[in-house]
Each structure stands twice: as structure tokens, then as C-alpha cells.
XYZ file of C-alpha atoms in Angstrom:
712
model
C -32.091 -28.246 10.776
C -32.327 -24.693 9.446
C -31.744 -23.226 12.895
C -28.739 -25.469 13.342
C -27.263 -24.455 9.983
C -27.709 -20.766 10.761
C -25.956 -21.185 14.089
C -22.952 -22.888 12.529
C -22.669 -20.551 9.567
C -22.776 -17.480 11.775
C -20.098 -18.977 14.015
C -17.702 -19.005 11.033
C -18.163 -15.295 10.297
C -16.664 -12.355 12.144
C -18.597 -11.551 15.350
C -21.485 -9.126 14.992
C -20.532 -5.930 16.738
C -22.971 -3.332 15.493
C -26.613 -2.648 14.858
C -26.200 -1.851 11.142
C -25.101 -4.111 8.329
C -22.137 -1.872 7.411
C -20.762 -2.092 10.948
C -20.959 -5.878 10.792
C -19.180 -6.155 7.449
C -16.373 -3.750 8.350
C -15.328 -5.199 11.661
C -12.311 -3.789 13.460
C -9.238 -5.944 14.028
C -9.236 -5.439 17.769
C -12.229 -7.770 17.833
C -9.825 -10.586 16.935
C -8.305 -10.646 20.391
C -11.677 -10.487 22.108
C -13.348 -13.170 20.027
C -10.215 -15.104 18.933
C -10.945 -14.769 15.210
C -7.628 -15.579 13.498
C -8.027 -13.333 10.455
C -4.968 -11.425 11.594
C -2.977 -14.620 11.947
C -3.847 -16.089 8.567
C -0.478 -16.542 6.821
C 0.226 -15.134 3.390
C 0.566 -18.095 1.047
C 3.604 -18.335 -1.152
C 4.224 -20.548 -4.176
C 6.646 -22.646 -2.127
C 4.023 -23.341 0.526
C 1.177 -25.486 -0.852
C -2.115 -25.285 0.929
C -2.876 -28.376 3.006
C -5.728 -29.671 5.010
C -4.470 -28.218 8.283
C -4.932 -24.702 6.927
C -8.570 -25.258 5.947
C -10.205 -27.603 8.467
C -13.846 -28.569 8.012
C -15.675 -27.519 11.184
C -17.499 -30.152 13.192
C -21.071 -28.993 13.943
C -21.091 -30.845 17.240
C -18.241 -28.727 18.556
C -19.639 -25.402 17.361
C -23.239 -25.768 18.505
C -23.822 -24.714 22.118
C -26.652 -23.488 24.265
C -26.933 -20.115 25.997
C -24.738 -21.269 28.876
C -21.949 -22.320 26.557
C -22.436 -26.049 27.190
C -22.089 -28.457 24.292
C -25.521 -29.889 23.563
C -26.667 -32.781 21.422
C -27.639 -32.154 17.839
C -31.137 -30.845 17.399
C -32.084 -33.653 15.043
C -31.294 -36.159 17.798
C -33.037 -34.364 20.657
C -36.238 -33.776 18.681
C -38.371 -36.962 18.897
C -39.923 -36.297 15.487
C -36.484 -36.161 13.875
C -34.906 -38.954 15.960
C -33.182 -41.595 13.865
C -31.148 -44.643 14.557
C -27.606 -43.452 15.120
C -24.885 -45.082 13.128
C -21.890 -46.537 14.939
C -18.720 -44.499 15.102
C -16.093 -45.755 12.732
C -12.390 -45.085 12.582
C -11.326 -43.990 9.089
C -7.632 -44.238 8.324
C -6.095 -40.876 7.342
C -3.811 -40.581 4.370
C -0.564 -38.664 4.650
C -1.956 -35.729 2.600
C -5.764 -35.868 2.172
C -5.853 -32.754 -0.034
C -3.575 -32.856 -3.057
C -2.366 -29.362 -4.060
C -3.573 -28.022 -7.386
C -1.266 -27.072 -10.248
C -1.271 -23.477 -9.038
C -0.638 -23.416 -5.263
C -2.567 -20.151 -5.052
C -5.741 -21.712 -6.475
C -8.236 -22.363 -3.634
C -8.929 -25.983 -2.801
C -12.196 -27.465 -4.053
C -13.325 -28.512 -0.601
C -16.764 -29.888 0.019
C -19.158 -27.023 0.653
C -20.447 -26.205 4.100
C -24.058 -26.932 3.154
C -23.128 -30.288 1.607
C -21.126 -31.250 4.679
C -23.875 -30.331 7.123
C -26.641 -31.982 5.086
C -24.634 -35.192 4.798
C -24.033 -35.305 8.550
C -27.542 -34.338 9.610
C -29.869 -35.879 7.057
C -27.932 -39.080 6.409
C -25.797 -40.103 9.400
C -25.251 -43.518 7.857
C -23.697 -42.120 4.685
C -20.063 -43.023 4.117
C -17.801 -42.660 1.147
C -16.956 -45.551 -1.135
C -13.425 -45.720 0.287
C -14.770 -45.807 3.834
C -17.272 -48.540 2.935
C -14.476 -50.786 1.705
C -12.513 -50.317 4.924
C -15.394 -51.156 7.291
C -16.006 -54.723 8.335
C -19.781 -55.330 8.044
C -19.602 -58.203 10.540
C -17.840 -56.199 13.216
C -19.680 -55.019 16.312
C -19.874 -51.241 16.720
C -18.060 -49.994 19.776
C -18.602 -46.667 21.414
C -15.278 -44.947 21.986
C -14.532 -42.826 25.022
C -13.158 -39.418 24.038
C -12.137 -37.315 27.079
C -11.540 -34.305 24.817
C -15.275 -34.007 24.126
C -16.278 -34.060 27.791
C -16.909 -30.776 29.560
C -16.144 -30.574 33.264
C -17.752 -28.126 35.675
C -14.464 -26.233 36.009
C -14.237 -25.762 32.241
C -17.644 -24.113 32.223
C -16.253 -21.270 34.318
C -14.051 -20.167 31.413
C -15.457 -17.900 28.671
C -16.749 -19.751 25.666
C -14.176 -18.095 23.390
C -11.328 -19.571 25.462
C -12.891 -23.029 25.702
C -13.558 -23.315 21.994
C -10.207 -21.860 20.952
C -9.482 -19.982 17.754
C -11.730 -20.580 14.772
C -10.286 -20.558 11.294
C -11.919 -18.377 8.657
C -12.045 -20.006 5.230
C -14.913 -17.989 3.822
C -12.683 -15.623 1.822
C -9.074 -16.887 1.754
C -6.504 -14.545 0.253
C -5.493 -17.334 -2.121
C -8.561 -16.531 -4.218
C -7.192 -13.113 -5.097
C -3.428 -13.620 -5.514
C -1.684 -15.890 -7.985
C 1.855 -16.059 -9.375
C 0.886 -18.198 -12.372
C 1.221 -15.364 -14.900
C 4.702 -14.341 -13.755
C 7.892 -15.303 -15.513
C 10.237 -17.677 -13.635
C 12.638 -14.814 -12.803
C 9.848 -12.550 -11.549
C 8.281 -15.384 -9.582
C 11.606 -16.084 -7.880
C 11.982 -12.391 -7.076
C 8.494 -12.148 -5.541
C 8.962 -15.298 -3.445
C 12.323 -14.125 -2.103
C 10.906 -10.711 -1.197
C 8.061 -12.374 0.692
C 10.413 -14.474 2.809
C 12.156 -11.604 4.559
C 10.719 -9.936 7.651
C 11.853 -6.633 9.136
C 12.604 -6.363 12.885
C 10.296 -3.998 14.725
C 12.816 -2.858 17.368
C 16.442 -3.105 18.427
C 15.865 -5.960 20.882
C 14.296 -8.119 18.176
C 17.113 -7.337 15.727
C 19.999 -7.987 18.105
C 18.703 -11.514 18.736
C 19.017 -12.385 15.026
C 22.625 -13.028 13.876
C 22.204 -11.476 10.426
C 20.680 -8.272 11.795
C 23.234 -8.155 14.603
C 25.952 -8.230 11.967
C 24.209 -5.391 10.091
C 24.194 -3.281 13.282
C 27.889 -3.930 13.837
C 28.700 -2.944 10.226
C 26.788 0.320 10.622
C 28.630 1.167 13.850
C 31.983 0.401 12.220
C 31.124 2.654 9.274
C 30.137 5.474 11.623
C 33.381 5.104 13.568
C 35.494 4.937 10.399
C 33.856 8.068 9.038
C 34.519 10.026 12.224
C 30.845 10.742 12.751
C 31.079 11.527 16.473
C 33.233 11.728 19.539
C 32.056 10.515 22.951
C 32.395 13.329 25.480
C 30.631 15.068 28.371
C 27.616 17.251 27.702
C 28.405 20.971 28.025
C 26.145 23.035 30.226
C 23.172 24.574 28.410
C 23.213 22.121 25.486
C 20.318 19.819 24.593
C 20.624 16.164 23.609
C 19.064 14.410 20.614
C 17.941 10.802 21.035
C 18.279 8.127 18.361
C 16.698 4.884 17.123
C 17.524 2.006 14.773
C 15.701 1.486 11.485
C 16.021 -1.727 9.479
C 15.490 -2.524 5.811
C 16.479 -5.097 3.193
C 18.158 -4.393 -0.159
C 17.422 -6.888 -2.930
C 19.261 -8.023 -6.062
C 17.438 -8.142 -9.424
C 16.719 -11.852 -8.908
C 15.130 -11.183 -5.507
C 18.002 -12.533 -3.449
C 19.113 -10.447 -0.499
C 21.815 -7.971 -1.396
C 22.191 -6.529 2.070
C 20.545 -6.427 5.473
C 20.724 -2.747 6.246
C 20.621 -1.283 9.763
C 20.479 2.491 9.936
C 21.019 4.684 12.976
C 18.540 7.560 12.840
C 18.634 10.647 15.041
C 15.321 11.925 16.375
C 15.597 15.322 14.778
C 12.158 16.471 15.901
C 13.718 17.334 19.294
C 16.057 19.897 17.693
C 15.486 23.629 18.184
C 15.554 26.031 15.238
C 18.356 28.585 15.444
C 20.317 26.517 17.973
C 20.641 23.007 16.588
C 20.042 23.849 12.921
C 19.418 26.699 10.474
C 18.375 25.807 6.925
C 16.700 22.453 6.405
C 15.156 22.370 2.928
C 16.335 19.540 0.717
C 14.457 18.337 -2.387
C 13.141 14.803 -2.696
C 12.316 13.230 -6.040
C 8.655 13.598 -6.945
C 7.003 10.269 -7.551
C 5.132 11.933 -10.424
C 8.494 12.597 -12.083
C 9.415 8.939 -11.738
C 6.128 7.927 -13.383
C 6.736 10.321 -16.275
C 10.173 8.751 -16.751
C 8.652 5.262 -16.701
C 6.261 6.252 -19.491
C 9.170 7.530 -21.598
C 11.294 4.460 -20.835
C 8.480 2.093 -21.847
C 7.909 3.886 -25.162
C 11.581 4.433 -26.034
C 12.719 1.040 -24.688
C 15.449 2.538 -22.533
C 17.163 0.482 -19.797
C 16.524 1.106 -16.102
C 19.378 0.844 -13.592
C 19.229 1.158 -9.815
C 22.022 2.138 -7.427
C 22.234 2.605 -3.686
C 24.478 5.018 -1.786
C 25.847 3.465 1.386
C 25.660 5.814 4.388
C 24.685 8.710 2.152
C 24.060 11.245 4.907
C 27.491 10.633 6.414
C 28.985 12.470 3.430
C 27.772 15.851 4.691
C 29.602 17.976 7.258
C 27.754 19.617 10.152
C 28.133 23.330 10.693
C 26.144 23.418 13.946
C 27.094 21.902 17.304
C 24.839 18.883 17.895
C 24.952 16.335 20.727
C 23.279 12.917 20.648
C 22.740 10.183 23.202
C 25.043 7.179 22.991
C 23.122 4.798 20.686
C 21.990 1.309 21.567
C 24.787 -1.116 20.782
C 27.499 1.156 22.215
C 26.100 1.831 25.659
C 28.080 0.539 28.610
C 28.719 1.383 32.236
C 31.722 3.498 31.201
C 29.771 5.924 28.975
C 26.389 5.897 30.719
C 26.667 9.612 31.586
C 28.314 10.733 28.325
C 27.003 11.872 24.923
C 28.143 11.849 21.290
C 29.269 15.130 19.758
C 28.415 14.901 16.040
C 30.877 16.044 13.361
C 29.082 14.463 10.385
C 25.425 14.608 9.439
C 23.265 11.666 10.458
C 19.933 10.343 9.239
C 17.063 12.099 10.979
C 18.782 15.402 11.710
C 17.004 18.440 10.320
C 20.029 19.607 8.356
C 21.244 16.186 7.164
C 19.322 15.990 3.849
C 20.481 19.460 2.868
C 24.122 18.681 3.636
C 24.062 15.395 1.686
C 22.186 16.740 -1.325
C 24.478 19.770 -1.524
C 27.550 17.601 -1.855
C 25.867 15.223 -4.316
C 24.747 18.131 -6.527
C 28.235 19.618 -6.653
C 29.700 16.258 -7.679
C 27.132 15.478 -10.375
C 27.351 18.960 -11.914
C 31.135 18.711 -12.148
C 30.654 15.771 -14.556
C 28.660 17.856 -17.024
C 25.119 17.192 -15.863
C 22.442 19.872 -15.766
C 19.975 20.154 -12.904
C 16.354 20.132 -14.022
C 14.191 23.107 -13.020
C 10.910 21.173 -12.989
C 12.383 18.731 -10.436
C 15.592 19.580 -8.587
C 16.453 15.911 -8.034
C 16.561 15.189 -11.781
C 19.870 15.567 -13.641
C 20.270 15.381 -17.438
C 23.239 15.164 -19.769
C 22.887 15.487 -23.542
C 25.835 14.261 -25.585
C 25.502 14.307 -29.388
C 21.737 13.850 -29.196
C 21.943 10.953 -26.750
C 20.556 11.496 -23.273
C 21.476 10.208 -19.833
C 19.014 10.866 -16.987
C 19.637 10.444 -13.259
C 17.084 10.901 -10.487
C 17.881 10.566 -6.786
C 15.533 9.875 -3.872
C 17.593 10.413 -0.703
C 20.115 7.569 -1.183
C 18.375 5.600 -3.979
C 19.450 6.439 -7.538
C 17.733 5.489 -10.811
C 19.620 5.769 -14.122
C 18.166 5.632 -17.639
C 18.821 6.932 -21.142
C 20.028 5.842 -24.558
C 23.746 6.548 -23.976
C 25.092 3.277 -22.558
C 28.680 4.510 -22.651
C 27.848 7.539 -20.521
C 25.825 5.422 -18.076
C 28.836 3.134 -17.563
C 31.114 6.135 -17.028
C 28.669 7.702 -14.573
C 28.608 4.512 -12.490
C 32.400 4.556 -12.265
C 32.470 8.214 -11.230
C 29.825 7.647 -8.548
C 31.775 4.662 -7.194
C 34.922 6.785 -6.909
C 33.185 9.720 -5.216
C 30.797 7.815 -2.930
C 30.404 4.299 -1.591
C 27.959 3.017 -4.198
C 26.398 -0.407 -4.725
C 25.028 -1.307 -8.174
C 21.716 -3.164 -7.785
C 21.292 -3.927 -11.495
C 17.971 -3.522 -13.277
C 15.196 -1.704 -11.449
C 12.984 -4.244 -9.659
C 12.103 -2.861 -6.231
C 12.088 0.882 -5.574
C 10.533 2.667 -2.557
C 8.198 -0.241 -1.859
C 7.108 -0.490 -5.502
C 7.606 -3.713 -7.461
C 8.625 -3.168 -11.087
C 8.033 -5.926 -13.649
C 9.038 -5.437 -17.273
C 8.110 -7.275 -20.468
C 8.294 -6.497 -24.174
C 4.842 -4.907 -23.960
C 5.665 -2.462 -21.181
C 6.323 -1.907 -17.479
C 4.060 -2.872 -14.583
C 4.376 -1.090 -11.236
C 2.491 -2.260 -8.145
C 2.716 -2.268 -4.364
C 1.557 -5.849 -3.832
C 3.870 -6.619 -0.912
C 3.042 -3.298 0.739
C -0.677 -4.070 0.381
C -0.327 -7.618 1.725
C 1.692 -6.405 4.708
C -0.974 -3.769 5.408
C -3.766 -6.358 5.265
C -1.849 -8.690 7.572
C -1.050 -5.888 10.007
C -4.708 -4.825 10.233
C -6.052 -8.383 10.373
C -7.974 -8.083 7.099
C -6.498 -11.054 5.233
C -9.598 -13.111 6.026
C -12.144 -10.295 5.664
C -14.913 -10.337 3.097
C -13.730 -8.386 0.024
C -15.558 -5.382 -1.418
C -16.037 -4.615 -5.098
C -15.583 -0.850 -4.682
C -13.508 1.163 -2.182
C -16.481 3.256 -1.067
C -20.207 2.720 -0.733
C -22.362 4.344 -3.392
C -23.381 7.940 -2.565
C -21.750 7.724 0.873
C -21.231 11.126 2.483
C -19.097 11.168 5.619
C -19.719 13.805 8.247
C -19.014 14.561 11.916
C -21.764 13.559 14.330
C -21.933 15.240 17.752
C -22.497 12.114 19.885
C -20.768 9.513 17.711
C -18.297 6.987 19.108
C -14.687 8.136 18.787
C -11.897 5.773 17.725
C -8.174 5.659 18.400
C -6.770 8.745 16.676
C -3.185 7.485 16.431
C -4.252 4.220 14.872
C -6.594 5.989 12.438
C -3.900 8.415 11.311
C -1.413 5.576 10.853
C -3.813 3.661 8.613
C -4.693 6.735 6.572
C -1.007 7.584 6.153
C -0.292 4.107 4.794
C -3.225 4.388 2.393
C -1.983 7.768 1.151
C 1.380 6.239 0.274
C -0.379 3.315 -1.397
C -2.385 5.716 -3.572
C 0.851 6.661 -5.417
C 0.308 3.564 -7.570
C -3.418 3.094 -6.907
C -5.461 5.938 -8.449
C -8.587 3.830 -7.927
C -8.497 4.576 -4.174
C -7.468 8.210 -4.550
C -10.924 9.687 -3.839
C -11.923 7.585 -0.784
C -8.479 8.092 0.753
C -8.847 11.844 0.230
C -12.219 11.748 1.997
C -11.145 9.740 5.056
C -8.010 11.861 5.471
C -10.220 14.910 6.162
C -11.246 13.430 9.538
C -7.798 12.618 10.934
C -8.101 15.187 13.726
C -11.382 13.765 15.079
C -12.000 10.247 13.725
C -15.258 8.496 14.570
C -16.544 4.969 14.135
C -18.195 5.842 10.820
C -14.871 7.083 9.457
C -13.010 3.985 10.628
C -15.651 1.846 8.921
C -14.932 3.708 5.678
C -11.208 3.023 6.118
C -11.878 -0.686 6.536
C -14.069 -0.599 3.450
C -10.989 0.539 1.511
C -8.975 -2.303 3.052
C -11.653 -4.805 2.064
C -11.439 -3.520 -1.500
C -7.655 -3.901 -1.407
C -8.199 -7.482 -0.225
C -9.944 -8.161 -3.549
C -7.245 -6.452 -5.667
C -3.906 -6.610 -3.780
C -1.771 -6.864 -6.932
C -3.469 -4.141 -8.972
C -1.075 -1.508 -10.292
C -0.148 0.836 -13.119
C 0.909 -0.314 -16.558
C 3.139 1.784 -18.822
C 2.821 0.444 -22.335
C 4.255 1.287 -25.731
C 2.117 3.320 -28.101
C 2.135 5.736 -31.003
C 0.791 8.728 -29.072
C 3.194 11.537 -28.223
C 0.612 13.849 -26.670
C -0.258 15.101 -23.212
C -3.906 14.485 -22.314
C -5.666 15.954 -19.296
C -9.066 14.994 -17.841
C -10.663 17.343 -15.300
C -13.872 16.957 -13.303
C -15.559 18.275 -10.157
C -18.284 17.119 -7.760
C -20.277 20.241 -6.937
C -21.059 20.687 -3.231
C -20.104 17.103 -2.440
C -19.156 17.726 1.199
C -22.079 17.621 3.639
C -20.073 19.497 6.266
C -19.291 22.749 4.418
C -20.697 22.097 0.891
C -17.349 22.530 -0.775
C -16.716 20.792 -4.073
C -14.142 18.132 -4.923
C -11.589 18.557 -7.714
C -10.318 15.599 -9.684
C -7.900 15.380 -12.587
C -5.583 12.864 -14.237
C -2.800 13.371 -16.792
C -1.604 11.022 -19.527
C 1.853 11.255 -21.110
C 2.372 9.325 -24.332
C -0.732 7.256 -23.623
C 0.100 6.327 -19.997
C -1.354 7.678 -16.764
C 1.335 9.557 -14.828
C -0.345 12.032 -12.436
C -3.712 12.282 -10.708
C -5.278 14.062 -7.793
C -8.455 14.278 -5.731
C -8.649 17.439 -3.648
C -11.304 19.322 -1.759
C -11.641 22.878 -3.062
C -10.674 25.670 -0.619
C -13.849 27.760 -1.124
C -17.537 27.136 -1.756
C -18.643 27.285 -5.391
C -21.988 28.883 -6.201
C -22.593 26.776 -9.308
C -21.422 23.557 -10.926
C -19.768 25.575 -13.712
C -17.745 27.477 -11.114
C -16.546 24.290 -9.415
C -15.677 22.746 -12.808
C -13.750 25.887 -13.757
C -11.674 25.737 -10.597
C -10.933 22.069 -11.287
C -9.964 22.951 -14.862
C -7.538 25.633 -13.656
C -5.842 23.254 -11.207
C -5.570 20.522 -13.826
C -4.045 22.858 -16.407
C -1.370 23.859 -13.871
C -0.421 20.160 -13.579
C -0.356 19.844 -17.368
C 1.935 22.866 -17.636
C 4.382 21.264 -15.203
C 4.420 18.005 -17.174
C 5.004 19.926 -20.416
C 7.933 21.829 -18.890
C 9.437 18.577 -17.577
C 9.245 16.938 -21.016
C 10.817 19.997 -22.592
C 13.805 19.839 -20.253
C 14.217 16.122 -20.912
C 13.973 16.955 -24.639
C 11.157 14.486 -25.126
C 8.938 14.771 -28.159
C 5.497 16.377 -27.841
C 2.936 16.642 -30.634
C 0.622 19.641 -30.452
C -0.874 21.409 -27.421
C -2.172 19.799 -24.253
C -5.479 18.066 -24.965
C -7.886 18.953 -22.138
C -11.187 17.111 -21.697
C -14.104 18.517 -19.657
C -17.689 17.222 -19.310
C -19.299 20.607 -18.490
C -20.436 22.684 -21.486
C -20.897 25.866 -19.427
C -17.266 25.746 -18.356
C -16.110 25.317 -21.960
C -18.251 28.273 -23.134
C -16.922 30.521 -20.359
C -13.335 29.574 -21.228
C -13.830 30.287 -24.944
C -15.766 33.529 -24.395
C -13.398 36.549 -24.609
C -15.947 38.814 -22.890
C -15.732 38.893 -19.120
C -19.066 38.809 -17.286
C -19.811 39.981 -13.762
C -21.134 36.610 -12.649
C -17.607 35.192 -13.038
C -15.752 37.988 -11.234
C -15.078 35.807 -8.170
C -13.060 33.398 -10.384
C -11.491 36.162 -12.452
C -7.892 35.014 -11.985
C -8.689 31.454 -13.048
C -10.630 32.746 -16.072
C -7.754 34.942 -17.243
C -5.301 32.075 -16.694
C -7.319 29.669 -18.866
C -7.915 32.321 -21.542
C -4.202 33.067 -21.735
C -3.302 29.429 -22.307
C -6.027 28.994 -24.926
C -4.911 32.044 -26.879
C -1.268 30.925 -26.714
C -2.274 27.507 -28.158
C -0.776 25.799 -25.145
C -3.970 23.820 -24.547
C -6.969 22.674 -26.529
C -10.243 22.400 -24.555
C -12.831 19.867 -25.737
C -16.030 18.266 -24.454
C -16.292 14.640 -23.350
C -19.431 12.827 -22.107
C -19.560 12.039 -18.397
C -19.623 8.297 -19.156
C -16.142 8.573 -20.684
C -14.715 11.078 -18.193
C -11.744 9.273 -16.601
C -11.471 11.862 -13.816
C -14.975 11.015 -12.595
C -13.449 8.259 -10.452
C -11.483 10.959 -8.580
C -14.533 12.944 -7.428
C -17.283 10.606 -6.216
C -18.213 7.041 -5.292
C -19.605 5.036 -8.200
C -21.492 1.846 -8.937
C -19.451 -1.292 -9.462
C -19.946 -1.373 -13.226
C -19.016 2.258 -13.822
C -16.147 2.073 -11.354
C -14.565 -0.918 -13.065
C -15.052 0.678 -16.492
C -13.264 3.888 -15.493
C -10.588 1.917 -13.677
C -9.722 0.174 -16.933
C -9.403 3.594 -18.623
C -6.703 4.437 -16.079
C -4.543 1.675 -17.538
C -4.439 -0.471 -14.397
C -3.702 -4.202 -14.591
C -3.281 -6.996 -12.072
C -0.472 -9.360 -13.014
C -1.192 -11.332 -9.825
C -4.826 -12.021 -10.700
C -5.694 -15.739 -10.374
C -8.116 -15.560 -13.323
């Protein structure tokens, strides 16, 4: 019986593809197609879709046990004479309409009978039936053997691979429902989350044009381009190059989660442009996400409102100075213009010069209304009127408004509507893939939907979760004869994880490590990437929390892992900054040079962290936010603190002379206050090395991260 149980349990797990345990646990999604494991097809449950029996079938051991040739064999307990028992007759049990009643929370996993209990009941006691079944069986009836053609295996069927004959197997070992719940959400937030989950984005033009709502969005975009005089269809002059184009689709949501607009955007492939011919200057600032997090900390403490606005066809407001030609886009192509091109008169998304043209016009308009451009972040605009502040920050065509001057905010909305085609989206709920939830205690920011989409795309929804994003003391390196993996796929995954780390400081260090091998990824590196995904499977809704507090200080934690890289023995810098008690910035970065001592690596980390603290202090000063005292800097290396406080320069520190003078200058000017903190309480330690589960979870809580979607 033990051999039989092992065979069936292993059949429910992902196929073993490696010689080591780590390779088995971090399987790659391409195995799904080869072995038909439906982890990539497991749907994301929503509160409106209760789990039913069809989603979690109990496997039948008779159908999963097979010999080496793939033929269905009898159960071992029946073929073994010593274990042979009298077989019970087959009985037909009537099925109810819904055998598994949903729990109060649809995201709670069903309390199904365990695998071991099921197998033991079937093997050790074939005559066992439930009380309900016993009542429905006539004891005087004669057992009849039924003929089931579905269980018979013909000789032709044996020619097919076993994976095709058995079909797809469902994985219920680690359902995503165990790690996501909407029970803690308010009714409004729950409605918003459910509505966001319902919408899917087309992957290409052909898929979009077949859907009426997206077809209408494409037609609206083409009408807007024509109305704005964006191009003129003409012949291509000799010696001129042509820029291709593509369609990009997105969804704009209302504060309640309902769809505000299905947005189709025509994007030019600007990477085919040539400098000096198709464009000149290209630089255009984009709002720093660190600035947005600083604003969220201020808004949570000062209880300011948050408004979101969207500029329709923002880039069409800029005029082109260069002569640019583009292919006729999909949706306008016909036999009449097959050999013609579009001569552009207005800037278009994707062109090298488009962001600069749009931002130039927006800046001129906003300054004419009395706003001052911030020097710490060029996309931040501030207006101070009688001690009341209004703050605007723009990220391409998305605008966020806040402040304590409601009258000025209302006036600014009217001015923007007159100057540009603006749509007011109400309170900030969904911004750049980040979900914003607000209560009286503070603001929660997470990328739950982005994480769930990433897990579904990579086929990791049914994978076994990991407690930490990186194995303890794991050191990645490049092996000469190691198996290479798909570079494009590896870079795509790492890029998505980098964007996810904007709200997930807990994965900052492992993402920094795996990104160092993007040019030559190997199987070991891909395994580390999937380890991060398995950790995200356990905590998909984890995010930052900006709460209200009494602190008005800037705190900075700096740390370094001396010689952590096995390839070149360079150290890793880690720091994190708190503004008014909330985490706003963090970083994990490999140092550019080799450090000869741990004190030297810690000193370099201290210098980089202080630079970040200086930027935050300058930003708060321009916003005219209150700050009590100097920047409080915490370091867990006593040698570094002694070197910083020692006014005498020693020869052994001459190779870090600039950093030493920089730190000394800030200490003497009372800009910063350097203090010691034990390594157990060093919050930046999570940015420099892999840790045990207990220490990792303890430091993660110090970062102020919460999971409002936790089922517990």
C-alpha cells in the first residue's frame, strides 16, 4: 500500500525534472505543456465565483496508477494474494446538485477529505460507505457489474503518450485561494477589486478588433488623431526612413472599480529613429516613484485628499519640429494607401521627441497659473497661497493632485480642463499598476493584480509557495558548462520583478542579484527567479502601509554585505529611508569597486545612503513640510562610526577619501546624526543578504508592510 500511495502522491506534484531538490521545487512553466500540468491554467478565484467540486476533483487511484508501459493495472492490494479481499459490489450513488457547499468566505479553501484518508478508505476498507450511501442502497438487491467503456484501454490508445491518454491533472496541493482573501476589505474596496479582476487586456490588434468594445476604442483613437491633424497620408520622399507603429491597450477605472474607459493607444516604434535626422533632443522627466511615496507619507499624516486625473491623447498636444514619416497604422490600411505613408505634424506616443514636446507645453501652462516647479523632482509642481499648499505631480499623462487648499484644487481642475482634454477619475485608487486603499488609519499600496497576473503568466499559481524569496546563504555565480536558458524570457521576468519591487522592498535584494545575470542567464539563475515567484505566491497582496504618527523626522538605515559576490568579491550596499515614520525609499546595489575591509564597504554604503537622505530633505524643504532635527542615520558597524567621527585623516582610508570628507562635512554641519544600532534591529539588513525565515519576517515587519488580502 505504501508503494501505491507514493505513486499517486507523486503523480499529483509537478514532474521531477532535475537531479537536485531545488531544481524539482522550482520547476519551469514550459514543463506544463510537456507534462500537461495545468498550473498555468488554474483560474484566479474571485469573490463572485465560489469554489465548487469541479475545480478540486478527488483523484481516483485506479486511473492514476499504471505500469512501466503506461497500461492501467489492477490495484496492488487486489493482485497480491496475501492482501486479496472480497471485493464489494459497485454501487451507484446519486449526486447532489452541489456536493461542496461554499464557505462564508469564497476564498477560504474547501475542507476536502485528505488524500491519505481517501486512499486508506478505498484500499483498506473497500466495503466502507457513508451513512447517506448506506441508506440509499437496497441490501436485498443483487450486485451487478457495470460495463464502462471509458475505463477500457484499446491497443491503439496504447500508442499515444501517457500524458495525452491521461489528460490534464489538476493541482490542488497549494491553491491560490489559501493566500488571497477579500474578507478584510470594505464593500467599496471589494467591489473595486472584483471589477478590476474582470477586465482582460488584448495582446494584439487582431484580438482587439474582434471585441466590439475594443474596436470602438480603436475607432475613437483614430478619430481623435484625425481631428487633431496628427498626420497627412502622402508618398514617401526619396532618402527618408519610415517608422512603424503598434497598438497598445489599457483600461481606465472609476473610484468604484467600474470601467471609465477602454483606451486604445497608437504608439510609434521610435527605436527605429536616427539621431540628428529624425530627432534632436529627447530628454523629458518622469515622476520618480520615490517622490510619490514621500507624498503618500505626508498625505497619510496630514489627512490630505488624493485626486487623480487623466490627460486624453496627451502627446498629441506637442508639435513636431522634425520631419517624420510613419507607416499607415492598422485600422486605416487599404488597397488605396498600401504604398503610402503618414507624414506626422503632431507628436505621437513612442517617438523619441514626443515626451519632451508634451512636457514642455504642460510646464508652460502650469507655470502660467502660479505654480513653481520643484528642483528635487521636475515633475512636481507646488503652489503656496496664504500658507495653504496645492501639489501636482505628473507621470506622462497621469496626474495626481493633493494639498490642503480645496478651493485651489477645484480651480486647477477647471484650468486643466480648459487647456487640455482632461478626465477627472476621482479619488486615487489605481495608479501605474498600484492599488491604493485608504482608511482612517492610513494608506495601503500594493500591486496585487500585477502579482497575480505575473503568477498566471508564468504558470506559478499552483506552485508550492516559499517562505523567503531566496535560499539561505545562496551565492549565484556563472558556471562554465552550465545549461543556458532563454535570455529574452529571463530578461522579461526580471524586468517585471524590478517594477514589482517599487512596492515590495522584501524582494529588493534577490531581484538585484538575479538582474546581474541578464546577459548570460543559466538554469541556476532561472531557478532563483522562480524561487522569488514562489515567495510571491505566498504573499501576493503584501504591500506598503503609510500610517499616521507623531514622528516628523527622517530616519536612514544603512548596511553592507562585505565581499558578498563570489564572482568578483564586491560588496552589496543596502539602505532604506523613513519619512515621518513611513518607509519611502530603499535600494540594494552592488558596489562598483572591491572593498578591502568590512568598514570600508560599510562606509561606502553610508555615503550612498546619506546622499538619498539629502535628496529627501531637499524635497521636504521645497514642499514646506515640517522636519524635526537632523537626519537620524543608523549603522551597525562601530569602525565606520569611529572613522566618521574622527577628524584626523589616516592613510589607510585614503582610497575612500572623498566619501570620508563628505560624511565629515555633513556631521559638522549638523545635517545628520550618526548612531549605532545592533545588527538584529538593522532594517537595511534585508537589502544585503538572504536571511532565515524568522529574521526575514521580523525585518519585513519593520519595513511597515501589511497584507490586507491575507486570509488569516
